[in-house]
Short mmCIF file of C-alpha atoms in Angstrom, two decimals:
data_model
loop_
_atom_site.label_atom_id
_atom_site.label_comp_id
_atom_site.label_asym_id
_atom_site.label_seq_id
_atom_site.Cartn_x
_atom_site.Cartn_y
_atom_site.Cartn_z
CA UNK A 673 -0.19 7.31 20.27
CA UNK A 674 0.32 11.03 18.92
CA UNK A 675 1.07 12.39 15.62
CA UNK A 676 4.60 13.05 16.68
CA UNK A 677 4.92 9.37 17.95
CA UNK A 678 3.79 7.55 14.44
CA UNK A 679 5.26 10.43 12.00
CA UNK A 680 8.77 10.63 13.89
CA UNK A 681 8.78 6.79 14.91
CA UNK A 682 12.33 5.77 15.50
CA UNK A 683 13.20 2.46 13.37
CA UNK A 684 14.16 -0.65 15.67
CA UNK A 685 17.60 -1.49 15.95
CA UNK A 686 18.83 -5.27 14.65
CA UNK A 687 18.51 -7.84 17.18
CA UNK A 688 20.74 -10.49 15.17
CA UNK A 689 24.10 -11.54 15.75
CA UNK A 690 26.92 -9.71 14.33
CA UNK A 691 27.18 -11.88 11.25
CA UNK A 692 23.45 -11.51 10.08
CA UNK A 693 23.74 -7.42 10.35
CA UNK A 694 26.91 -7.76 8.58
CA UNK A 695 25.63 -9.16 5.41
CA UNK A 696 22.47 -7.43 5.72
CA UNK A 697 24.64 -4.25 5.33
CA UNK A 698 26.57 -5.58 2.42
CA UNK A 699 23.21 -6.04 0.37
CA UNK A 700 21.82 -2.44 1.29
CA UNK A 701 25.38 -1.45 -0.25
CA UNK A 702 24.99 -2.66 -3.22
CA UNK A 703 21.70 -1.30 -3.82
CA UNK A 704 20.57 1.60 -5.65
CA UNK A 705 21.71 4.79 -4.40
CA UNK A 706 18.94 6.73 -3.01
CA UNK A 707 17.17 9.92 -4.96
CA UNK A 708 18.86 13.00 -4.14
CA UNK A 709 17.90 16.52 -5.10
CA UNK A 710 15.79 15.71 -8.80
CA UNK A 711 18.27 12.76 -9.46
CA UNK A 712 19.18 9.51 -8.52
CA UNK A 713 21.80 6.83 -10.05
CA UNK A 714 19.74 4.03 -11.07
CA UNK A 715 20.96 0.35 -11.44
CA UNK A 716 21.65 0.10 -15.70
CA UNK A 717 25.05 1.03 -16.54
CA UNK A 718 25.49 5.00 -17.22
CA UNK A 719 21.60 5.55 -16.29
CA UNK A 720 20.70 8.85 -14.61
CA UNK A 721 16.82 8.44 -13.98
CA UNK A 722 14.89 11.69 -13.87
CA UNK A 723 13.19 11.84 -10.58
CA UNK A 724 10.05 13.60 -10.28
CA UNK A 725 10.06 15.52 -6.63
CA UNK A 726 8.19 18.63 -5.91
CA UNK A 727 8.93 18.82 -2.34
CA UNK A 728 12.17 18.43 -0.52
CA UNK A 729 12.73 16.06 2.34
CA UNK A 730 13.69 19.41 4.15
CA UNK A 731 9.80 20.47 3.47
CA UNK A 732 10.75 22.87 0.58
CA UNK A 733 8.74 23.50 -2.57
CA UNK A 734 10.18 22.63 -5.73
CA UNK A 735 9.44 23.84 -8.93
CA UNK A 736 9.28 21.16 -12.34
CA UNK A 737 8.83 22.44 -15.59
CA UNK A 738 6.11 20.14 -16.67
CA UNK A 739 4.39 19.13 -13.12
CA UNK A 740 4.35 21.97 -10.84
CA UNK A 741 1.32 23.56 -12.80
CA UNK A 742 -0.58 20.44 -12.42
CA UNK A 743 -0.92 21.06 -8.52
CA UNK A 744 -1.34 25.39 -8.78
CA UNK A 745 -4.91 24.63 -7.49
CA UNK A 746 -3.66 23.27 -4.39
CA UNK A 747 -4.77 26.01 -1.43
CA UNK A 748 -3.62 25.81 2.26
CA UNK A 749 -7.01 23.99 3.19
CA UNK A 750 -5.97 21.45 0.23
CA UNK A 751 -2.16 20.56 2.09
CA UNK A 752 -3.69 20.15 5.62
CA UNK A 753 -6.28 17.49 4.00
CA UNK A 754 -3.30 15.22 2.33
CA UNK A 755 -1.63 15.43 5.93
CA UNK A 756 -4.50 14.57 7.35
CA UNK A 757 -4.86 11.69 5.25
CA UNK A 758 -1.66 10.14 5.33
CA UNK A 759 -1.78 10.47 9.39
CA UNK A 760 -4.88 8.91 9.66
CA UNK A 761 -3.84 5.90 7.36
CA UNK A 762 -0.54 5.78 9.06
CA UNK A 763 -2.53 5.69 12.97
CA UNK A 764 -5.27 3.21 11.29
CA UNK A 765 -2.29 1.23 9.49
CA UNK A 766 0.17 1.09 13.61
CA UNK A 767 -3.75 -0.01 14.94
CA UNK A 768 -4.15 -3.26 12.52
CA UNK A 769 -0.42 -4.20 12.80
CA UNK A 770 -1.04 -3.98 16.95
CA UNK A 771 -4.03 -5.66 16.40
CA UNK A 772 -2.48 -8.43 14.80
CA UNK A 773 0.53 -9.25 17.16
CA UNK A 774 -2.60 -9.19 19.93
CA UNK A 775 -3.71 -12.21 18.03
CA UNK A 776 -6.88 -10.28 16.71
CA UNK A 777 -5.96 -10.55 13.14
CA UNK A 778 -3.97 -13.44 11.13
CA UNK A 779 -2.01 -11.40 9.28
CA UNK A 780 -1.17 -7.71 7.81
CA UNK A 781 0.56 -5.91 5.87
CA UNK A 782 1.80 -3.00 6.93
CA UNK A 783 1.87 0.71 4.15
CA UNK A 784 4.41 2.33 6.94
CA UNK A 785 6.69 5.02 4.55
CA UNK A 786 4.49 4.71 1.48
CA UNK A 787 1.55 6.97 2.83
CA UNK A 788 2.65 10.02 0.44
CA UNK A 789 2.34 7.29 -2.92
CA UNK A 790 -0.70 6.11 -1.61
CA UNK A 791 -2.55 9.11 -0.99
CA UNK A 792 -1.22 11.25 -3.59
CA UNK A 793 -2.01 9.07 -6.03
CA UNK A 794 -5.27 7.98 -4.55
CA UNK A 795 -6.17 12.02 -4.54
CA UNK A 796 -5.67 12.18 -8.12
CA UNK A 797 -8.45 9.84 -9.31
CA UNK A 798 -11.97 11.42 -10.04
CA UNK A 799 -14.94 9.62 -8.80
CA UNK A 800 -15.72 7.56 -12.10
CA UNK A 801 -12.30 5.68 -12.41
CA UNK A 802 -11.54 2.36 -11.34
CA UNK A 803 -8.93 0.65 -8.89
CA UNK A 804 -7.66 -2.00 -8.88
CA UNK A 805 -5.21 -2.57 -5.27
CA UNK A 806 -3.21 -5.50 -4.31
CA UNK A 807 -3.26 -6.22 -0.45
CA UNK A 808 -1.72 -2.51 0.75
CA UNK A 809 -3.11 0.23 -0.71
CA UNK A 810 -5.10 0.99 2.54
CA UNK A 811 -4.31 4.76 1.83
CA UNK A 812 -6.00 4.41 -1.57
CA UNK A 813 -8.80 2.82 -0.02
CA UNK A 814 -9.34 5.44 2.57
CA UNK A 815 -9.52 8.44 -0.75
CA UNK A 816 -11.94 6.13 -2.06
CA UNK A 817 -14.15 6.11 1.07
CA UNK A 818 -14.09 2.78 1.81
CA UNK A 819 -14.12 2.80 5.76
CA UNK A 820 -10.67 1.31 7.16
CA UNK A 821 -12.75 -1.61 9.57
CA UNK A 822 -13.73 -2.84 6.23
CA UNK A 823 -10.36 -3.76 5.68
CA UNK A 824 -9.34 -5.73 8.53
CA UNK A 825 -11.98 -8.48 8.08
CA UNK A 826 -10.54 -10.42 5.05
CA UNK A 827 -7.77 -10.59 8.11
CA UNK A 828 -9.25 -11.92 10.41
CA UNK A 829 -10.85 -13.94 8.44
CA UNK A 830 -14.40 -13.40 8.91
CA UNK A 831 -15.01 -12.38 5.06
CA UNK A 832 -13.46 -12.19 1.71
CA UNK A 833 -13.60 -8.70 1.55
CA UNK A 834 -15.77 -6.63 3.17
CA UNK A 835 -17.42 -4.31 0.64
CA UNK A 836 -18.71 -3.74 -2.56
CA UNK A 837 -16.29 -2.48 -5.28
CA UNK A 838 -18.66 -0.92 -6.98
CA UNK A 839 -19.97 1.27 -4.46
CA UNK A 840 -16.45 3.05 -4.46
CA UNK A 841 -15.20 1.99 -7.88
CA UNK A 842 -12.33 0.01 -5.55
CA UNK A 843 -11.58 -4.03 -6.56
CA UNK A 844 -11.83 -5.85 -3.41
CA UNK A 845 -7.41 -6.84 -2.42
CA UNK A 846 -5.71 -8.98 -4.42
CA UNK A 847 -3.51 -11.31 -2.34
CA UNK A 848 -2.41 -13.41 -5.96
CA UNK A 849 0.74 -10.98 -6.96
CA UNK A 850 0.57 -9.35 -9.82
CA UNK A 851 -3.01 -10.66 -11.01
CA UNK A 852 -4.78 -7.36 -10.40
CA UNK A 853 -3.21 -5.58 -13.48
CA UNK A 854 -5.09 -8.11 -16.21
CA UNK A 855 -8.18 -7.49 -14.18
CA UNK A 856 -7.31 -3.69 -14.73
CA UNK A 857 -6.11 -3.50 -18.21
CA UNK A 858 -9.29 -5.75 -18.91
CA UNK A 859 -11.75 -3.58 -17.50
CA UNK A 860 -9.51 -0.02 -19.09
CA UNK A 861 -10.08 -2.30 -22.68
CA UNK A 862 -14.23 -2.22 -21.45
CA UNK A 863 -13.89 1.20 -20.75
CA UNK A 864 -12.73 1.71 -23.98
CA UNK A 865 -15.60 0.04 -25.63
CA UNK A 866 -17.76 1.57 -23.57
CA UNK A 867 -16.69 5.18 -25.04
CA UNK A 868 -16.20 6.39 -21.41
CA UNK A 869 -13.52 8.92 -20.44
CA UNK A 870 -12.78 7.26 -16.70
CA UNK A 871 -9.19 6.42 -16.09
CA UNK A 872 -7.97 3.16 -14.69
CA UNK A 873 -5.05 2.66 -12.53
CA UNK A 874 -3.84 -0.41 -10.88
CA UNK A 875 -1.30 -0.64 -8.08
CA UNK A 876 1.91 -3.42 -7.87
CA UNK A 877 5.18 -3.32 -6.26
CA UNK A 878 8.52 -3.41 -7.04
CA UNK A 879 8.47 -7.36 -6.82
CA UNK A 880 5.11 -7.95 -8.39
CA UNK A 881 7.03 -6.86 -11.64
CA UNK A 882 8.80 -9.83 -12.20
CA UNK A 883 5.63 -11.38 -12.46
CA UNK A 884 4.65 -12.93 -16.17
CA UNK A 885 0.62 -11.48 -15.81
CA UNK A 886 2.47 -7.65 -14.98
CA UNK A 887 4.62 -8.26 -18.77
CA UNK A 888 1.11 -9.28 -20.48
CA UNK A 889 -0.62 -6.52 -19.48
CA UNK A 890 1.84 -4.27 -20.45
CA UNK A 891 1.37 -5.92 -23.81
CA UNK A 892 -2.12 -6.24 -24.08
CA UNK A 893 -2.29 -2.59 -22.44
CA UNK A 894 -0.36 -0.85 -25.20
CA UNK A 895 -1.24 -2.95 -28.05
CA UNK A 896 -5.22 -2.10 -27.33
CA UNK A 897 -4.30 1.49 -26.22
CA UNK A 898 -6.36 0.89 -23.02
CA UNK A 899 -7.08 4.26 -20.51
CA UNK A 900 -5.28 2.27 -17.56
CA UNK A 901 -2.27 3.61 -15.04
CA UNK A 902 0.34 1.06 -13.81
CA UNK A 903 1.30 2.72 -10.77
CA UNK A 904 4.10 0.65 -9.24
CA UNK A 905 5.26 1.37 -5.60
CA UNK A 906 8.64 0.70 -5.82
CA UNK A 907 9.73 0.26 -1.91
CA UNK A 908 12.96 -1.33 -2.65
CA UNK A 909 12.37 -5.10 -1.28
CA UNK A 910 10.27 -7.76 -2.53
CA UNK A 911 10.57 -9.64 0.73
CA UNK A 912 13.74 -10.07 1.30
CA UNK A 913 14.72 -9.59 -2.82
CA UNK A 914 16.39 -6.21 -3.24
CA UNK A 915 15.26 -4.10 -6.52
CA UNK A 916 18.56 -5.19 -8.09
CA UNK A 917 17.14 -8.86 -8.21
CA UNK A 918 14.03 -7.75 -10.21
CA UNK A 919 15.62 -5.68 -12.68
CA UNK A 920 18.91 -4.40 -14.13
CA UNK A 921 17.43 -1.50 -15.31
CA UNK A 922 14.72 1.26 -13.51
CA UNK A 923 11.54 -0.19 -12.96
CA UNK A 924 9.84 3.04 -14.96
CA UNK A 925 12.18 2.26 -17.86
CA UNK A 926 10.68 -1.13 -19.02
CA UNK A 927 7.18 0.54 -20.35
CA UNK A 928 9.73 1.75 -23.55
CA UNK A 929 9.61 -1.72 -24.71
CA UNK A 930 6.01 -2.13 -24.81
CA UNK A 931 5.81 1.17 -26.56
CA UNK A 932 4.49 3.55 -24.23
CA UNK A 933 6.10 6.24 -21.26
CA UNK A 934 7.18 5.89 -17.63
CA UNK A 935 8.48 8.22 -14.98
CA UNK A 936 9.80 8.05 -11.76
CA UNK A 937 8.35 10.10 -8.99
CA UNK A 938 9.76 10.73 -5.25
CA UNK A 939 7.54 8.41 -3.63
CA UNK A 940 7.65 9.75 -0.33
CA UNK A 941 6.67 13.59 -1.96
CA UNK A 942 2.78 14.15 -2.01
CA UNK A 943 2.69 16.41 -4.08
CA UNK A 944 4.80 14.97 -6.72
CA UNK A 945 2.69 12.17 -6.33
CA UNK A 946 -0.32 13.79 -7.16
CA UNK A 947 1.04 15.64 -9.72
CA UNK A 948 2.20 12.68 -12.19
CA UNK A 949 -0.70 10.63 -11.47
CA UNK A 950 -3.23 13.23 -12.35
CA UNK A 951 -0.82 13.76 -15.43
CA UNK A 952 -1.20 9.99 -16.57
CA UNK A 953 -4.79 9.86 -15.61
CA UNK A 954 -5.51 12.51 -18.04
CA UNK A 955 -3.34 10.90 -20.49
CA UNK A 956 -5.69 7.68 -20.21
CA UNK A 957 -8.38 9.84 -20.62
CA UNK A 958 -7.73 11.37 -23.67
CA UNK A 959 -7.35 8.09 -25.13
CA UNK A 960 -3.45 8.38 -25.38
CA UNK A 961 -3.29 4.82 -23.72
CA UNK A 962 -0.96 3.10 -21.09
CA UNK A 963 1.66 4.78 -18.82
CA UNK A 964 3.93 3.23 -16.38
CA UNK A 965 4.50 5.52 -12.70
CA UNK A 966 7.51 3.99 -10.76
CA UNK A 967 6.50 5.79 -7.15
CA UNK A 968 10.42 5.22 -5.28
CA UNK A 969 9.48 4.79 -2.01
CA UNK A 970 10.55 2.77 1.23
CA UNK A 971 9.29 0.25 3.13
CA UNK A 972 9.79 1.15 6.55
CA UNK A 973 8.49 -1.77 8.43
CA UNK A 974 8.38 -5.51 7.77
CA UNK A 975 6.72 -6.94 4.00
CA UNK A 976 4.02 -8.52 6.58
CA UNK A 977 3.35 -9.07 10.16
CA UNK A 978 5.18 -12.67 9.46
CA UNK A 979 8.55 -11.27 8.10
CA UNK A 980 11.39 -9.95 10.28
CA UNK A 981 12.94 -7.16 7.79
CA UNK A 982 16.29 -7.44 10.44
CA UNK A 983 17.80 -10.59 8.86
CA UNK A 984 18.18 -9.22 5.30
CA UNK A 985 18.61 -5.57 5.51
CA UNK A 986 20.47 -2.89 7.70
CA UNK A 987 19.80 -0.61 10.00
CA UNK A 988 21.55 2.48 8.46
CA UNK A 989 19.39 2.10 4.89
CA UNK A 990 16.12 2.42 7.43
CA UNK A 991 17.40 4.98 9.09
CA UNK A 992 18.33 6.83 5.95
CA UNK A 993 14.71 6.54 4.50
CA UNK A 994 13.77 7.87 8.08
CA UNK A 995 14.70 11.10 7.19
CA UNK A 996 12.69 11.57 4.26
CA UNK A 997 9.23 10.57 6.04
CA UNK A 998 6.60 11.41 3.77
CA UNK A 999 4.36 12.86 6.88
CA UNK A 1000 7.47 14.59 8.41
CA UNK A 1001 8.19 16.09 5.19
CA UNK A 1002 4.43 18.07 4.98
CA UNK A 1003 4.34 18.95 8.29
CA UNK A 1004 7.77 21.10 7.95
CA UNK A 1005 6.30 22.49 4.41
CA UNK A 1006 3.40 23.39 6.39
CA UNK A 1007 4.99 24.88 8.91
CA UNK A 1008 7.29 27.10 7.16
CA UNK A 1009 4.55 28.37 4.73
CA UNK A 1010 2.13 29.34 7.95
CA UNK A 1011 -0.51 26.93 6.96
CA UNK A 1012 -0.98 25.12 9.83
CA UNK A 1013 -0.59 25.83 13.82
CA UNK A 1014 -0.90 23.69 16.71
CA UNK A 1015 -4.14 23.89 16.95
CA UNK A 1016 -4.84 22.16 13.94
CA UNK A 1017 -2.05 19.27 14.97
CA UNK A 1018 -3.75 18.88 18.32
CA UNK A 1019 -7.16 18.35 16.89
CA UNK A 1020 -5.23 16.06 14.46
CA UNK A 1021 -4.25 13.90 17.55
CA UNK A 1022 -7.16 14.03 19.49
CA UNK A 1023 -8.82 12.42 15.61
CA UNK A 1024 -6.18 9.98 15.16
CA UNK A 1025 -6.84 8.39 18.90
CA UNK A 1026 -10.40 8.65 18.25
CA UNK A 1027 -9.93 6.94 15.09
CA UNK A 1028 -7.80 4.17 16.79
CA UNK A 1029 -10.07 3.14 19.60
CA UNK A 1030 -13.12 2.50 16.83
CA UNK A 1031 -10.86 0.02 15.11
CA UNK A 1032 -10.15 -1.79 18.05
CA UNK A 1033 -13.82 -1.66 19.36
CA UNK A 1034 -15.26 -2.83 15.88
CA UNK A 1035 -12.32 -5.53 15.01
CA UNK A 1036 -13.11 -7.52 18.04
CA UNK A 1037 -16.89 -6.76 18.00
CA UNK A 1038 -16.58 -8.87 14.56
CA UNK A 1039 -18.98 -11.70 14.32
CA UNK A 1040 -17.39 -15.44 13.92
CA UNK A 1041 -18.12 -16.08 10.62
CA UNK A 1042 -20.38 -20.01 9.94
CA UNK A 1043 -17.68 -22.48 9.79
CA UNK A 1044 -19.83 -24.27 7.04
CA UNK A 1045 -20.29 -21.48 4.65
CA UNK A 1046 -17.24 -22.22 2.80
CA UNK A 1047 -19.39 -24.72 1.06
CA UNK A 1048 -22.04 -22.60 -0.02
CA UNK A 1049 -20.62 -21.16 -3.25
CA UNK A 1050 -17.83 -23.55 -4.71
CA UNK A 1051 -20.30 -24.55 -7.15
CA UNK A 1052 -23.64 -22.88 -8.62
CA UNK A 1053 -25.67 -25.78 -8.66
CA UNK A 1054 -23.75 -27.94 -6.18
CA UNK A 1055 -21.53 -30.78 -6.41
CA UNK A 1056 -21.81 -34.34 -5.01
CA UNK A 1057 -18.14 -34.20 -3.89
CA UNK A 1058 -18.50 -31.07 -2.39
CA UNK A 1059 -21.83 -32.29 -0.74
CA UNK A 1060 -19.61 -35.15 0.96
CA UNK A 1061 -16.95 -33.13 2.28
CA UNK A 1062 -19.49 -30.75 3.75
CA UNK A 1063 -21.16 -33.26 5.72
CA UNK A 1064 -17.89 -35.13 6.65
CA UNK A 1065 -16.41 -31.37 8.26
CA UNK A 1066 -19.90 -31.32 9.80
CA UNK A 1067 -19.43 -34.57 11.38
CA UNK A 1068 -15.95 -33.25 12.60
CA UNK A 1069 -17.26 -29.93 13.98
CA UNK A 1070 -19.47 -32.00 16.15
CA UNK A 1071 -17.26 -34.34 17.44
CA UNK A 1072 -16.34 -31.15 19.50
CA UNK A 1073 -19.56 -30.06 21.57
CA UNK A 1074 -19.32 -29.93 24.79
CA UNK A 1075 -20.19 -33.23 26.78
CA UNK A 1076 -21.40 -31.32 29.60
CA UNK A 1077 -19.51 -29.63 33.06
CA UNK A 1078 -16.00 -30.86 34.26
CA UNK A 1079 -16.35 -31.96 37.78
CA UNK A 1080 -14.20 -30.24 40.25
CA UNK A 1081 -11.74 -33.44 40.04
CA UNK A 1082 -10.95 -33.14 36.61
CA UNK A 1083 -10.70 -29.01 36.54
CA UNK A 1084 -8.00 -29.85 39.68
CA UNK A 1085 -6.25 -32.11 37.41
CA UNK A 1086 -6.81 -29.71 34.33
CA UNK A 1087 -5.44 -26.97 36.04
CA UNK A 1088 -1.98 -28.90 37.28
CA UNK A 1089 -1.55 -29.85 33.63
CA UNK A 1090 -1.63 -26.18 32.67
#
């Protein structure tokens, strides 16, 4: 699988019966328009959200009054790095989501279209802040060093995690919705305390914002002034729940009741990206408190590998996010300006496969985690009812060794049952 191949993959085409596509397409129509230009026509009656975009689906720069000087340091060198990234999280992310429907891992969820959010954000964080993810923010994870094979274990289900969040200053996932952003307005409020100037930021979607722990933080956020960064990636479904269904107004606008700003950047723009989040990460820093970052993006393959995305939307809103593909959209900046050739593309490719086969090789090299160690740390100093169930599991586990070889009558019969 090339660069071309994942950047320029073609969406798949409905399978369902006339019916299902038909009101799939009547929800996509009454969705939000999508951004155009530095503009889009949000949901609330008479809104016109400001969108943040720096770079043009056509791979033109665009200038902002307030956040174009917050990326004049990046260089040539600086552009082919965040296309590196987001193509190495996007081959990384197609190797876990074929390594799942191979039966290797239990479940995934797929970042496909939200690479730019992910790793524009994740670019703008210094070394000392915190992060708290929920359960896709493998781009974020990959700026913050942790290696990708250390994601797919919680998957498989070998371990509850799979490294130390303090090593990298990255929470292990949160698979609870929403829960993450107490944990990370808790620790900004420590932070605080503390008299540090780290940043934190914690990731949610679009769906997660219904949720009552997102509203308390916001409260608890603002009212304690904590250095923290909601950064919402907004990829239009929640599921199968359009935007509309979450809110009647844009996501960004509900930090003005809790008393402090939001924005709205192009989530599928890099740049733009990196821009506002460094802007509310220095915000944090300087003890100005809270800000909410509404990253409109797209979702471009299924919520998880256990949701078919075909029976509640339609093809032609896919296809329209198509054309703005975050990668796609670099690549033609980079091109125009000269700061790439196809020598650095080909070495890309000849990475990216590289990249792919260690997954594979290290994902089913895993070791089968002890089927009794989920009894080891319920309780500190044990528990008697814990104790019991242990050694009635135990009892079960056994009840499955092998009695010894199958004689060549009973494989014959074995066989015919197969």
């Amino acid at each position: 699988m090339t660069v071309e191949s994942t950047a320029a993959r073609t969406p798949r085409r409905s399978s369902g019966t006339g019916t299902k596509r038909a009101s799939a397409k009547k929800t996509a129509q009454k969705k939000t328009a999508t951004p155009k230009g530095a503009k889009a026509t949000g949901p609330g009656p008479g809104s016109e959200p400001q969108l943040v975009q720096l770079l043009s689906p056509e791979g033109e720069r665009l200038e902002h009054p307030e956040y174009s000087a917050l990326i004049a340091d990046i260089t040539p060198e600086s552009l082919r790095g965040l296309y590196r990234d987001m193509v190495l999280t996007r081959r990384f992310d197609a190797e876990a989501t074929a390594l799942q429907r191979q039966g290797e891992l239990g479940l995934w969820a797929s970042l496909l279209g939200q690479e730019a959010a992910q790793i524009g954000s994740g670019r703008a964080l210094r070394d000392d802040d915190y992060v708290f993810p929920t359960y896709r923010e493998h781009g974020v994870a990959w700026c913050r060093g942790v290696d990708p094979t250390n994601l797919l274990g919680m998957f498989r289900g070998v371990n509850h995690g799979g490294w130390d969040p303090n090593s990298n200053n990255f929470h292990l996932y949160t698979i609870v919705i929403g829960s993450q952003t107490l944990h990370a307005t808790g620790y900004a409020m420590g932070v605080a305390k503390d008299g540090a100037d780290s940043a934190v930021i914690a990731y949610f979607g679009d769906g997660a914002s219904s949720q009552g722990d997102v509203a308390e933080s916001f409260t608890f956020s603002a009212v304690y002034n904590a250095p923290v960064v909601f950064f919402c990636q907004n990829n239009q479904w929640a599921i199968s729940e359009p935007t509309e269904r979450q809110t009647r107004v844009p996501l960004y606008q509900r930090a003005q009741g809790y008393g402090f700003p939001g924005v709205r950047v192009d989530g599928n723009d890099v740049l733009a990206c990196l821009a506002v989040t460094r802007a509310a990460l220095d915000r944090a820093r300087r003890g100005e408190g809270p800000m909410l970052v509404e990253a409109f993006t797209y979702r471009m393959g299924a919520h998880t590998t256990s949701d078919d995305p075909t029976k509640y939307r339609a093809d032609e809103e896919t296809e329209a996010w198509q054309a703005k593909d975050p990668i796609l959209r670099l690549r033609r900046y980079l091109e125009r300006e000269g700061n790439a050739d196809e020598a650095f593309f080909a070495a890309l490719d000849e990475e990216s496969e590289t990249l792919g086969k260690r997954v594979r090789d290290v994902v089913r090299a895993m070791p089968q985690p002890d089927p009794m160690a989920i009894f080891d740390h319920v309780y500190a100093d044990g528990n008697a009812l814990v104790d019991e169930e242990r050694a009635q599991f135990a009892a079960y586990q056994a009840s499955f060794v092998d009695s010894g070889p199958v004689d060549s009558g009973s494989a014959g019969s074995a066989e015919g049952g197969n």
